[in-house]
Every structure is written in C-alpha cells, then in structure tokens.
Amino acid sequence: MRWDNLRLTATDGQDDPAVPLFAGGAVTRTFDTPEFRGSTFYEIRARSIINRVPAASRVPFTHTINPYRGCGHRCVYCFARKTHEYLDLDAGADFDSKIVVKVNAAELARKELTAPSWHGGHVAMGTNVDCYQRAEGRYQLMRGILAALRDAANPFSVLTKGTLILRDLDLLTEAADVTEVGANVSAGFLDPDVWRAVEPGTPAPHRRLEVCATLNDHGIGCGVLMAPILPYLTDSPAQLERTVREIAASGATHIAPIVLHLRPGAREWWLTWLSREHPRLVPRYLELYGRGAYAPKAYQQRVTGQVKELAARHGVGRATPARARRPPSRPTGQPRPQPQQLTLL
C-alpha cells in the first residue's frame, strides 16, 4: 500500500471499524473546542519524515517534510486532496476533517538530518498540506523540526497560509544565521466573500500579508505565492490590481502567480462546490478545464502576464530584507548552501 511509512509501530488497542485501514492502531482523538469540532486526529508514529522529490516533479527543491496529512484549512480547490485516497479516506470531507498527525516528526527529522547518508539537500515544507494549519497550534511539531534543521545548518523553506509561523520567528531567525531560509505565504486574492467561501479554515488574506511583512522586517525573505487565481471569480483586472498592490505594500520579495489547476480529487470537489454556489460558471469551467487539469496556456499567459506587469509597476521585490543582504554565518569549512526559492509549478 502507498504511504507505508505511515504504518504504526505500536497500538493502543482500538478496534474501531470507522478508523481507516492504515491507522488500525492509531491513537484517535477528537477535541471539543470550536476550532476542532467535527475533526478527528489520527496520531501515528511514522517510519520516516524526509521525502525525496522525484526529478520529474520539476520543482526547485529535492526533499520535503510533511508532518500532517489532510488539512483543516479546507480549501475547496486544494490539489493535495487526491493523496487522502491513498490512506483509505476520501478526497472531500475526509481530507478536511480527518487529519493524520506524525507525532514523532521532530524526532525523525533530527535523526535523519544527522545520518551519514544525508547530504544536506534543500528541504521544503508546506508543499503538500499546510504545516501551519490549525492542528499545529496543538501539536507544535514544527518547532522541533525547525530546531533540527537549524542545528544541522540545513537549508529549508516554508510555504503557508497560516499566521502561526510567527510563533516560530525565533527559530527562523536563528536558522537564518547558519543557513539559507526562505518563506512564502499563499494569497491568491483578497476578496472577503470568495475567501470565506473557498478557504473557510484559513486566516484572512490580509493577515497572511501581515505575516509576509513581519518576516521581511525580521530579515526572513518572504514572497507571495499568488495562488490560485480563480477564473471568473478573482481574475478581473481590478481584482488583480488590488491584490498585487497589497502584496507590494507587504514588502514581498517576489510574486509567483499561478492560475487554478484542477487535478483529480480537487476537480470533483471544486465542481461540486461550483455547481452549488455558482452554477452559471460550470459551463465556462468545463470549457477551460474540459481537456485536463490546467487552463489553456493562452489564458494562463494572459493572467500571469498581467500580474507580472502589475508587480513591476508597484515595485515588488525592490526592497531586500536586511538579513538577506548579508551571508549567514556557518561553521568553518562547511560549504555555503545554495539558495533556492520555494515555488510550486
């Protein structure tokens, strides 16, 4: 079975037929608090935590760490939804509410980063599901992971929609003194009605841009993944102008615009939502995405071209965080890690 590294090494004696097959011995928890009501957490002890990225993925990093699977941000369009099916769960409501928590993630990260076989590749976090989703406020796995990366002077980057990353500002700045640290917040639009409808579990977009500003103020170079841009919902010239203007005001080091893509799992969930909330748009979406997961290249190029022109006009990237203007210190004799920017293609 895929994701075999999530199998358990211990059991708590549960025998609940509703528990997914991979987690037959998981510690299953629910919390009676407003932010977690309706959610189930499967605490497992993973066998490994650093994942190698296949070369065919065409992303500018070689390894990832994902302490969670499933995401309480509940973004309707999330491309990672399909991965929940590999865990005997569905890509819809289960992805939003049944969260796998790798409780030994920090322990494994420290072990694997110090193994003789590890050669210091760039580690990206937040590339599958958000490592700073709400569950992180309770489980606090990222602090141990960041401490392990800092102590190994291993280059890394974080992509998030969460504001909880600021809790770990001390560790990020300490790590930036010894290695290359990059960050991106994801904010594809600012429209409050669209945000509440399609990203119901996330902090508001303007709060994410405040995170971007704070990170840059503390010398952690942070850009904005302007994604996804939603056809017919957030792609008008006025909406793009407003979003880029606010991104520029946050001091973002760069903008990476990405038009919505609808892979299997996300496609079905998105079209179900669209038919309920905006039925008149369904034919337009079927025209755009009728042949695959991506909108036609001409449409993508037009929208991303507009964003790039706006970014140049508003001066995105002209300011450089103070810490980024000087090389980090590192132990004598250790080669300087090559900076890599976290961007999803």
C-alpha angles and dihedrals in degrees: 000000000000118000090031088160087074093065115117129255094199139027134218093205097256118152103183115152089205091064112097116255095249091058102046090136099031123129101248117205138180124186124211096218125113096247093052102033110131093018128114123202122205109202109204137169106233122211094222137008109188110079124197114229114228113245089235090066091079096212125139096244133068104209141029139199118208114179092180139041119202119027135236091207086083095204104183093216099045110149091209095067094098091062090069089067089065086064095054090259130113126257094233126051093358091058089054098044111023106071125185111215118197096208094185094052096115093046091051093046092056092046095048095043091056097043116117089237093060114097102185105262121176111274119210123197129194094033096119107025127352113279088201097052118135094275089065089067089066103032099038094200095149095066091062092043093050091047090053092050091047093050091049091047086229119163115243145160136206131212117192148156089200130100092208090089087082089067086069097046091118092057093044093053092045090051091048088060091063107027145009113289124184133180140188132184118208116230118148098172143356103221104128095208094052091045093054091047102047104023102035097156098049134091113260115277093245089057090054089053088052087056089052091052093048094049092050091047088057094048099259105129106231129181133180126250098210093207142185106013102195117219113240091000107063105003103088117121091246093052093047090048093052094046095048092045091055092044089054090050089056090063093243113182091220145343123235109191118201126180117223115277123195114210121178110291094025091052095059094043092047095048091048089053092044094051089053099043104026108016092164089064096055095087090049092052092047087053092051098040101025093111101043149318097306134067115242114286092241091059093045092049093049094051097041089045090056090050093050091050091050091047091054092047093051094044101245110182098016093113119065123204112250095239091050090058093066129050116251118250117248139173115291113270095018111125116240111256114240112248114244127185119225109234129150116221 
